[in-house]
Short mmCIF file of C-alpha atoms in Angstrom, two decimals:
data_model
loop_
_atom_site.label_atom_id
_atom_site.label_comp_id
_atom_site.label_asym_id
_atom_site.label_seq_id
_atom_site.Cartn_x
_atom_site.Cartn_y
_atom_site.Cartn_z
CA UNK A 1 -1.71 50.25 -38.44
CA UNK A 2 1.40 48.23 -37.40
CA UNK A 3 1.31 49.93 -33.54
CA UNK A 4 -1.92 47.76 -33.38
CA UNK A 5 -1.12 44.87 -34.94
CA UNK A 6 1.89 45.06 -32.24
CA UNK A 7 -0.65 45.91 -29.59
CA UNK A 8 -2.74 43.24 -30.72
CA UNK A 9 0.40 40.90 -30.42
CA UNK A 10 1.70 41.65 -26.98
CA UNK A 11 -2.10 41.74 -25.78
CA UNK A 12 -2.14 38.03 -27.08
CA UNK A 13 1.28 37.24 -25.50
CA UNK A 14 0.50 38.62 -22.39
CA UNK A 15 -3.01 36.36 -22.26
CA UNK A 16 -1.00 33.10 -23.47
CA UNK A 17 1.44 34.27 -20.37
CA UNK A 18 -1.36 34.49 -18.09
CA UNK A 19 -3.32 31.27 -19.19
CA UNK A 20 -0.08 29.51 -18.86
CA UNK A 21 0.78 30.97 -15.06
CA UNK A 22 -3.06 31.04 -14.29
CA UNK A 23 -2.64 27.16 -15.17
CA UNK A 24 0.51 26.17 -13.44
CA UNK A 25 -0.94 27.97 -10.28
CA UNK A 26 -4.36 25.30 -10.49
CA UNK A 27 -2.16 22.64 -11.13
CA UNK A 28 0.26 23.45 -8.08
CA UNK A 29 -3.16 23.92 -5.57
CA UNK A 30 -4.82 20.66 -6.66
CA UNK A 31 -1.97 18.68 -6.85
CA UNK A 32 -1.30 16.21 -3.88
CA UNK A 33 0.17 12.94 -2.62
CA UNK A 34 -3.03 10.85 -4.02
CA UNK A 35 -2.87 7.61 -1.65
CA UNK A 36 -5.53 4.73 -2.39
CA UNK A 37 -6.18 3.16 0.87
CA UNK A 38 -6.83 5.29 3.93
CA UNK A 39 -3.95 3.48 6.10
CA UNK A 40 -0.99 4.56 2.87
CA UNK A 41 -2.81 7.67 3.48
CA UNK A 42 -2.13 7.46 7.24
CA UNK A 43 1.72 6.64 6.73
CA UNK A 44 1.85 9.13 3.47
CA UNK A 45 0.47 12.08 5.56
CA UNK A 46 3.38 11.73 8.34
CA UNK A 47 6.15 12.31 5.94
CA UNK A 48 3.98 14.53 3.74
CA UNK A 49 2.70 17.03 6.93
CA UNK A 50 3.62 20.59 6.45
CA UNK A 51 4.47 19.88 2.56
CA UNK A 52 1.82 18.78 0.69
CA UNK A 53 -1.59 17.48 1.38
CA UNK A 54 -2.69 14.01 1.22
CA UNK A 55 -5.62 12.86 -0.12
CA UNK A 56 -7.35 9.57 -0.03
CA UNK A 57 -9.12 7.64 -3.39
CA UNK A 58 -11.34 5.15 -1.55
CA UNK A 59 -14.08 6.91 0.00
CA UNK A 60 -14.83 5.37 3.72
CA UNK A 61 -17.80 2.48 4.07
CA UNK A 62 -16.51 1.64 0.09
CA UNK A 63 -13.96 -1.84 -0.27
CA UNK A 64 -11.10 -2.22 -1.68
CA UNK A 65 -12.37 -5.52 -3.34
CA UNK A 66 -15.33 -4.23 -5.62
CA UNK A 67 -14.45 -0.10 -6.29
CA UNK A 68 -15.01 1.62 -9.33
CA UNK A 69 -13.24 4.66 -9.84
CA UNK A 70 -14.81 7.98 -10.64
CA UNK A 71 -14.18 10.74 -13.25
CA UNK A 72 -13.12 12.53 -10.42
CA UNK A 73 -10.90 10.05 -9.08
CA UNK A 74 -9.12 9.78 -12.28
CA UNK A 75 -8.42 12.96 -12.34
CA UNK A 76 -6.93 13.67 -9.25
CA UNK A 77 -4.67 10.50 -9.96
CA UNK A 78 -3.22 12.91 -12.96
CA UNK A 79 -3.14 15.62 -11.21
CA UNK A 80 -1.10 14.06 -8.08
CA UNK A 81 2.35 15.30 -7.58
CA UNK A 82 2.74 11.63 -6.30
CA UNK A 83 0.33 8.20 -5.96
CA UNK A 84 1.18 5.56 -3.38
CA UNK A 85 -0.44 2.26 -3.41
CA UNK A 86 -0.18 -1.03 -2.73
CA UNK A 87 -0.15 -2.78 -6.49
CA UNK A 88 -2.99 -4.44 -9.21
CA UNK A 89 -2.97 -7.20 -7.13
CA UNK A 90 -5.11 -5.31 -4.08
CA UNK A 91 -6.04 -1.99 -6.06
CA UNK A 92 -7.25 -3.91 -9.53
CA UNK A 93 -9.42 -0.52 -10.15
CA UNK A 94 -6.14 1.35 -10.40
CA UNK A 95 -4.50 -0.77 -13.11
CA UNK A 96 -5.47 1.38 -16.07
CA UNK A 97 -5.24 4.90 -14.62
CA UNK A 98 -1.99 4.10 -13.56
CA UNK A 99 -0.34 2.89 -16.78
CA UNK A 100 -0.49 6.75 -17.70
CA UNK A 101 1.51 7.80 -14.51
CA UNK A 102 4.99 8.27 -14.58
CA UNK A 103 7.33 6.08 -12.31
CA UNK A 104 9.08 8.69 -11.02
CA UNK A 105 5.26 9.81 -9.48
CA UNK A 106 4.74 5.79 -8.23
CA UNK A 107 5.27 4.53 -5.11
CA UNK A 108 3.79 0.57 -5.27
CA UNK A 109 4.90 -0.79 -2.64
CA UNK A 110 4.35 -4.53 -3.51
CA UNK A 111 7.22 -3.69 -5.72
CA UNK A 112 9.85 -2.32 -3.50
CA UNK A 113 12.58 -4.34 -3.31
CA UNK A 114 13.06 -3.74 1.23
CA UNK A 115 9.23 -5.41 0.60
CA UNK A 116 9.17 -8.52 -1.49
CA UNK A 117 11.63 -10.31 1.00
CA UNK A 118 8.55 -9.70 3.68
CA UNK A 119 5.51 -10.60 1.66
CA UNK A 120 3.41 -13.48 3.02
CA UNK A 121 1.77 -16.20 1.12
CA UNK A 122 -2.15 -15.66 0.57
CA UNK A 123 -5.22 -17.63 1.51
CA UNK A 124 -7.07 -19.44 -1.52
CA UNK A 125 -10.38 -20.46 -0.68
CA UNK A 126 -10.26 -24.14 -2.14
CA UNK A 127 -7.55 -25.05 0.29
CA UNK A 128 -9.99 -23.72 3.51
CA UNK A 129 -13.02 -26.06 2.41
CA UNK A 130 -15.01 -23.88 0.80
CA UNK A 131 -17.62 -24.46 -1.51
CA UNK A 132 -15.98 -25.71 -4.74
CA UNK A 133 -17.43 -23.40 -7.61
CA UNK A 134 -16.64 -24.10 -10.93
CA UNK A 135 -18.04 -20.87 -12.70
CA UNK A 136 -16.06 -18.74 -10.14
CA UNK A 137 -13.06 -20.60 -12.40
CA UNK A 138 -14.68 -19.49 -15.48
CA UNK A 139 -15.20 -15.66 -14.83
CA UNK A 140 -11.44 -15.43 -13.32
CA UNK A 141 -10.20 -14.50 -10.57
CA UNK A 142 -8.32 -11.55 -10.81
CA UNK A 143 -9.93 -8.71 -9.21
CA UNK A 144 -11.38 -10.61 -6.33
CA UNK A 145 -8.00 -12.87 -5.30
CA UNK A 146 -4.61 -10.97 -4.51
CA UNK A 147 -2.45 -13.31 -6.61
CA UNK A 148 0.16 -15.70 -4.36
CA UNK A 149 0.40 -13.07 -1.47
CA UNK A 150 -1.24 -11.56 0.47
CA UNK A 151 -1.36 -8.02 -0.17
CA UNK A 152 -2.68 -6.06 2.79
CA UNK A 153 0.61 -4.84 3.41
CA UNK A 154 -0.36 -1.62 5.27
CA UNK A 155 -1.48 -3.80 8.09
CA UNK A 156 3.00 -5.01 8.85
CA UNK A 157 4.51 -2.09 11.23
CA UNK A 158 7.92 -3.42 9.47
CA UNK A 159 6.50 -3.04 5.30
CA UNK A 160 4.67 0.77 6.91
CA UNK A 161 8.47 1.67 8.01
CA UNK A 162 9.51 0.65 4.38
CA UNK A 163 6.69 2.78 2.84
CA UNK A 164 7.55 6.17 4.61
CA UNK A 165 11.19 5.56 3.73
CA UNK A 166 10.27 4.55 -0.12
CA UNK A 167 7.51 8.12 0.42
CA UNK A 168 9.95 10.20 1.90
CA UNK A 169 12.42 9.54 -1.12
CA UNK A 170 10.31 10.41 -4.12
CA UNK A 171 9.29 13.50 -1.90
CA UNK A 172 12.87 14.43 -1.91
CA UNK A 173 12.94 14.40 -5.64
CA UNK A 174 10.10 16.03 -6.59
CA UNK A 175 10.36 18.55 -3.59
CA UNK A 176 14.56 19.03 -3.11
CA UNK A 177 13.30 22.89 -1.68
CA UNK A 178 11.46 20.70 1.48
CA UNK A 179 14.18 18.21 2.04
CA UNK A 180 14.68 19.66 6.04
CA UNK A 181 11.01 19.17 6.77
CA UNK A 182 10.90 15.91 4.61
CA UNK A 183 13.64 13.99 6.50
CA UNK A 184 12.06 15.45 10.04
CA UNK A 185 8.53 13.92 9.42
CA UNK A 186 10.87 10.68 8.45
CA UNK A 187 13.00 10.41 11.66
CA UNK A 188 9.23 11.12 13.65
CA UNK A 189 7.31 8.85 12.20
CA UNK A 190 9.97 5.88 12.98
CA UNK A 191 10.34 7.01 16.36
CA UNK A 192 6.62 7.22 17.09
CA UNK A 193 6.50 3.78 14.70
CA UNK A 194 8.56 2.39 17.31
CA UNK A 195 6.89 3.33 20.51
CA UNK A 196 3.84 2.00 19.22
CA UNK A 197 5.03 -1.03 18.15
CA UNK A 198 5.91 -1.86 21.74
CA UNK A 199 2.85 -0.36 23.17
CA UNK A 200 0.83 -2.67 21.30
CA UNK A 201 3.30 -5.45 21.48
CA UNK A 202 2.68 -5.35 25.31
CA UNK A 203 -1.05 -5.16 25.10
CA UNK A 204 -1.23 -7.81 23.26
CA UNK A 205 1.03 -10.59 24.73
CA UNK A 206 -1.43 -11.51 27.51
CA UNK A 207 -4.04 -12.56 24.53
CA UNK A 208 -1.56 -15.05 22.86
CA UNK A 209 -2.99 -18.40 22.83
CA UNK A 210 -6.45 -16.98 22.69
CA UNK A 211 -8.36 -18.56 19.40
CA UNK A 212 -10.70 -16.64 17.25
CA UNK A 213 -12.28 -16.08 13.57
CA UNK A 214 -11.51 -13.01 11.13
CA UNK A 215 -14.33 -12.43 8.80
CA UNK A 216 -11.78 -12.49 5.81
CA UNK A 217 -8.47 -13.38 5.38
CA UNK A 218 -6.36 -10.00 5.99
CA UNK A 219 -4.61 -9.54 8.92
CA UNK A 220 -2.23 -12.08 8.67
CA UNK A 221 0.86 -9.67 8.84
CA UNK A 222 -0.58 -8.13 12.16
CA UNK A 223 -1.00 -11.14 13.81
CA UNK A 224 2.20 -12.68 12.88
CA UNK A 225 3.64 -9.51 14.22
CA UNK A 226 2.20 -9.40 17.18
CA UNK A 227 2.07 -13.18 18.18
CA UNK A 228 -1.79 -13.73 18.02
CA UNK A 229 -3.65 -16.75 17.24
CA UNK A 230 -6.23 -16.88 14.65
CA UNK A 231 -7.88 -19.98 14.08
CA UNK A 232 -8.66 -19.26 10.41
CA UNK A 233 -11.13 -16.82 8.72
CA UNK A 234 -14.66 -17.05 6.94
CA UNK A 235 -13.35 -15.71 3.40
CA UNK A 236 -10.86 -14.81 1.33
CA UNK A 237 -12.48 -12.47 -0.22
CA UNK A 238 -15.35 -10.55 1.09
CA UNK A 239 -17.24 -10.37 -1.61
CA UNK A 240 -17.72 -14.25 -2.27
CA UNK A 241 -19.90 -15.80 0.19
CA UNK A 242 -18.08 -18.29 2.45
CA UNK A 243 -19.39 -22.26 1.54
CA UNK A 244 -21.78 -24.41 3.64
CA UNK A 245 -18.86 -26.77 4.46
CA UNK A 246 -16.76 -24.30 5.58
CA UNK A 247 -19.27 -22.68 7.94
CA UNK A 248 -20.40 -25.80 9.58
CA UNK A 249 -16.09 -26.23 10.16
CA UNK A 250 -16.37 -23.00 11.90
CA UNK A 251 -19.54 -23.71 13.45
CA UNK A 252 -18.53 -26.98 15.07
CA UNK A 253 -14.75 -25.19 16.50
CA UNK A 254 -17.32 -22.86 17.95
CA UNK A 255 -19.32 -25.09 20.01
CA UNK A 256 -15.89 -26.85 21.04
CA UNK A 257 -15.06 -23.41 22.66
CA UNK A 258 -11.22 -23.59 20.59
CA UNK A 259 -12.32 -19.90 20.07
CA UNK A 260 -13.12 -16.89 21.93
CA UNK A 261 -14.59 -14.52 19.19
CA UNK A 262 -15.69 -14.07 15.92
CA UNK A 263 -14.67 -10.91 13.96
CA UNK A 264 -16.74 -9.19 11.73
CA UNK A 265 -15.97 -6.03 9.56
CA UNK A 266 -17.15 -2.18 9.63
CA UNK A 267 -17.44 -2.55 5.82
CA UNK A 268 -19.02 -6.58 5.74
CA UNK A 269 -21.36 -7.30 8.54
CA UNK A 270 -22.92 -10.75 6.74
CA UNK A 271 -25.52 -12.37 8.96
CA UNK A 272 -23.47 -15.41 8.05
CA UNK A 273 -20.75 -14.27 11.29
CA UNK A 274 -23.60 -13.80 13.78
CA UNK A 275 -25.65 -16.95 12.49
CA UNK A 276 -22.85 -19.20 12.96
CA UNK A 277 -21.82 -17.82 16.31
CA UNK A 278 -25.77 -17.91 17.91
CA UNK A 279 -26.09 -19.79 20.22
CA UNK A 280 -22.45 -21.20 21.49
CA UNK A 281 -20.35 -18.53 24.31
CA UNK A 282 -18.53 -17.34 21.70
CA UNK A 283 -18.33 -13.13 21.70
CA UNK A 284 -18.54 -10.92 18.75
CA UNK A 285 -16.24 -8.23 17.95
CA UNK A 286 -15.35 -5.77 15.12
CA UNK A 287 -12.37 -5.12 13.45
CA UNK A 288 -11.47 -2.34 10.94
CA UNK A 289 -8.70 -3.01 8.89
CA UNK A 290 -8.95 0.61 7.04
CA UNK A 291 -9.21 2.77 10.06
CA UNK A 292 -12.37 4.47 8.76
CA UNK A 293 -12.80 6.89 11.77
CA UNK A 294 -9.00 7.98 11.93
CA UNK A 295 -8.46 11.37 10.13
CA UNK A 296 -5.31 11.81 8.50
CA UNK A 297 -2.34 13.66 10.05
CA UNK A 298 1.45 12.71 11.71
CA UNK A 299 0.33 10.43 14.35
CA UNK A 300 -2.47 8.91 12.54
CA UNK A 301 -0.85 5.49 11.73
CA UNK A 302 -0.08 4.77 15.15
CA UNK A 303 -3.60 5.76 16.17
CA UNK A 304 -4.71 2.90 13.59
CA UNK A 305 -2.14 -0.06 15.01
CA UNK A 306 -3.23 1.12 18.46
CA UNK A 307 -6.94 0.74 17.47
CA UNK A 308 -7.07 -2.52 16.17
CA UNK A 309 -5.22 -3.73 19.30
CA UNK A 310 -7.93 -2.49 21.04
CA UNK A 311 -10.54 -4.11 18.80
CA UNK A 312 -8.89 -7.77 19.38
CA UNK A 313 -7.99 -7.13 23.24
CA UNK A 314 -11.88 -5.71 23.45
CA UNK A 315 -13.25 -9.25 22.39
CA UNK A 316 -10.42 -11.84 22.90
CA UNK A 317 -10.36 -10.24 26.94
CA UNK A 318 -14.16 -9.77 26.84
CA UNK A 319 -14.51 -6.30 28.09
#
C-alpha cells in the first residue's frame, strides 16, 4: 500500500516537472521582441538578428491613429521577452496592456532621456486654419493628437541610432549569454545607419527648395534632417477630415505653382488630395511612412530611409 501511494507521488511529481518544463519551453518559443510599429520593428530586428525574433503588433494597411488591439495581440505583448514602442502619445491602444509589463521589458522611446532633448514640437490643427470644431473639444483629444510633440520618432536617423542603442541594452540584460552577437548587430547597424544617411543626404540635396504638401503632418523629423521643404500638410491627424478653409489655402498655393507635389498615403488615399490638386500642374506622389512592403531583417531600416527618399525625389524631380 505505501509503495503506491509513493508511486502515485513521484508519478505526480514527475507530471508537475513536466508541465512546468513543457511550459517554460512554450514560453521560451513564443516569446519575442514585440515591436508596435513596423519601422521599431525594422531598427529592433538589426540588433535582435540571430537572437531572437521580432515581431510586429500593427498589421500592414491598419494606422497607428485608430487600432484596436486583439486578444491575440495582448497576448503576445505578455508573452514578449521585450516591447519597444514609441509611447501613449502615438500608440494610445497600448496604454493599458502595457501598465502590466515590467520596465525592465520596456523600451518607450519618447522617454529616453538621449531622446527628449531631440523631440520636435507637433502640429495642432487650429493653428493651420482648419475648420474650427467645437464637439471635436468635447469628445477629447487624446487618441487622435500626439500631445505637444510630435511623436513619429522612427522617421529621425539620429532618435533610430538612440533606439538600437536603448534595444541593444535591455537585450544585454535579459540575454547576458548573446552579448558578442548583441554588440555586433549594434556596431552594424550604426555603420550601415551611417552610410545611408549620406546616401540619402546626397539624393536629396538637389530637391531643396522644392515646395510640396504631406497628406498629414508626420515627417517633420525627416525633412528637417534632410533639408527639404514642405509647404505644410492637409491634417494632423488622418483620421479628421481636413476643413474647407484649409483646403481652399492649399488649393490657391497650388494654382500659384509654390508647390511641386502633393503627397498622399498608402494607408489614407482621401479624394480630398487628388480633388484639390485637379486641375493645376501640380504632380501626385505617395509616401509611406511605415514601410509596409519592407520585410524585417538587418538592413531593413536603411531600406525604409532609402525608400522614402525615393518617394519624394520620384515626385519633387518628376520622374
Amino acid at each position: 500500500m505505501i509503495s503506491c501511494i509513493m508511486l502515485h507521488k513521484n508519478t505526480l511529481l514527475f507530471a508537475a516537472l513536466s508541465a512546468a518544463l513543457w511550459g517554460s519551453a512554450t514560453h521560451a518559443a513564443n516569446a519575442a521582441v514585440v515591436a508596435s510599429l513596423k519601422p521599431l520593428g525594422f531598427i529592433a530586428s538589426a540588433i535582435a538578428d540571430g537572437v531572437t525574433e521580432t515581431e510586429i503588433l500593427l498589421p500592414d494597411g491598419a494606422s497607428e491613429h485608430d487600432y484596436s488591439l486583439r486578444p491575440s495581440d495582448v497576448k503576445r505583448l505578455q508573452d514578449a521577452d521585450l516591447v519597444v514602442w514609441i509611447g501613449p502619445q502615438m500608440e494610445a491602444f497600448m496604454e493599458k496592456s502595457v501598465k502590466n509589463i515590467p520596465e525592465s521589458k520596456q523600451v518607450t522611446i519618447a522617454q529616453l532621456s538621449s531622446v527628449k532633448p531631440l523631440l520636435m514640437k507637433g502640429g495642432d490643427d487650429d493653428d493651420d486654419g482648419h475648420d474650427h470644431d467645437p464637439a471635436h473639444d468635447e469628445k477629447g483629444d487624446d487618441h487622435h493628437q500626439h500631445g505637444d510633440y510630435n511623436m513619429h520618432l522612427w522617421l529621425s536617423p539620429e532618435i533610430a541610432r538612440s533606439s538600437a542603442v536603448a534595444i541593444h541594452e535591455k537585450l544585454v540584460e535579459l540575454m547576458p549569454q548573446s552579448r558578442g552577437k548583441l554588440d555586433a548587430n549594434l556596431k552594424d547597424f550604426e555603420a550601415q545607419l551611417a552610410r545611408t544617411d549620406k546616401q540619402v543626404g546626397n539624393e536629396l540635396a538637389p530637391l531643396k527648395g522644392k515646395g510640396y504638401f504631406v497628406f498629414h503632418d508626420a515627417y517633420g523629423y525627416y525633412e528637417k534632417h534632410f533639408g527639404l521643404t514642405p509647404l505644410g500638410h492637409f491634417t494632423v491627424n488622418p483620421e479628421i477630415q481636413p476643413g474647407a478653409q484649409r483646403l481652399h489655402e492649399i488649393r490657391t498655393q497650388l494654382v500659384e505653382q509654390k508647390a511641386t507635389c502633393v503627397f498622399a498615403e498608402p494607408q489614407f488615399r482621401p479624394a480630398v488630395v487628388e480633388a484639390v490638386a485637379r486641375g493645376t500642374s501640380v504632380r501626385m506622389g505617395t509616401l509611406d511612412p511605415l514601410g509596409t512592403r519592407i520585410t524585417l531583417g538587418k538592413t531593413s531600416y536603411s531600406a525604409f530611409l532609402t525608400q522614402l527618399a525615393n518617394q519624394y525625389a520620384s515626385c519633387l524631380k518628376g520622374d
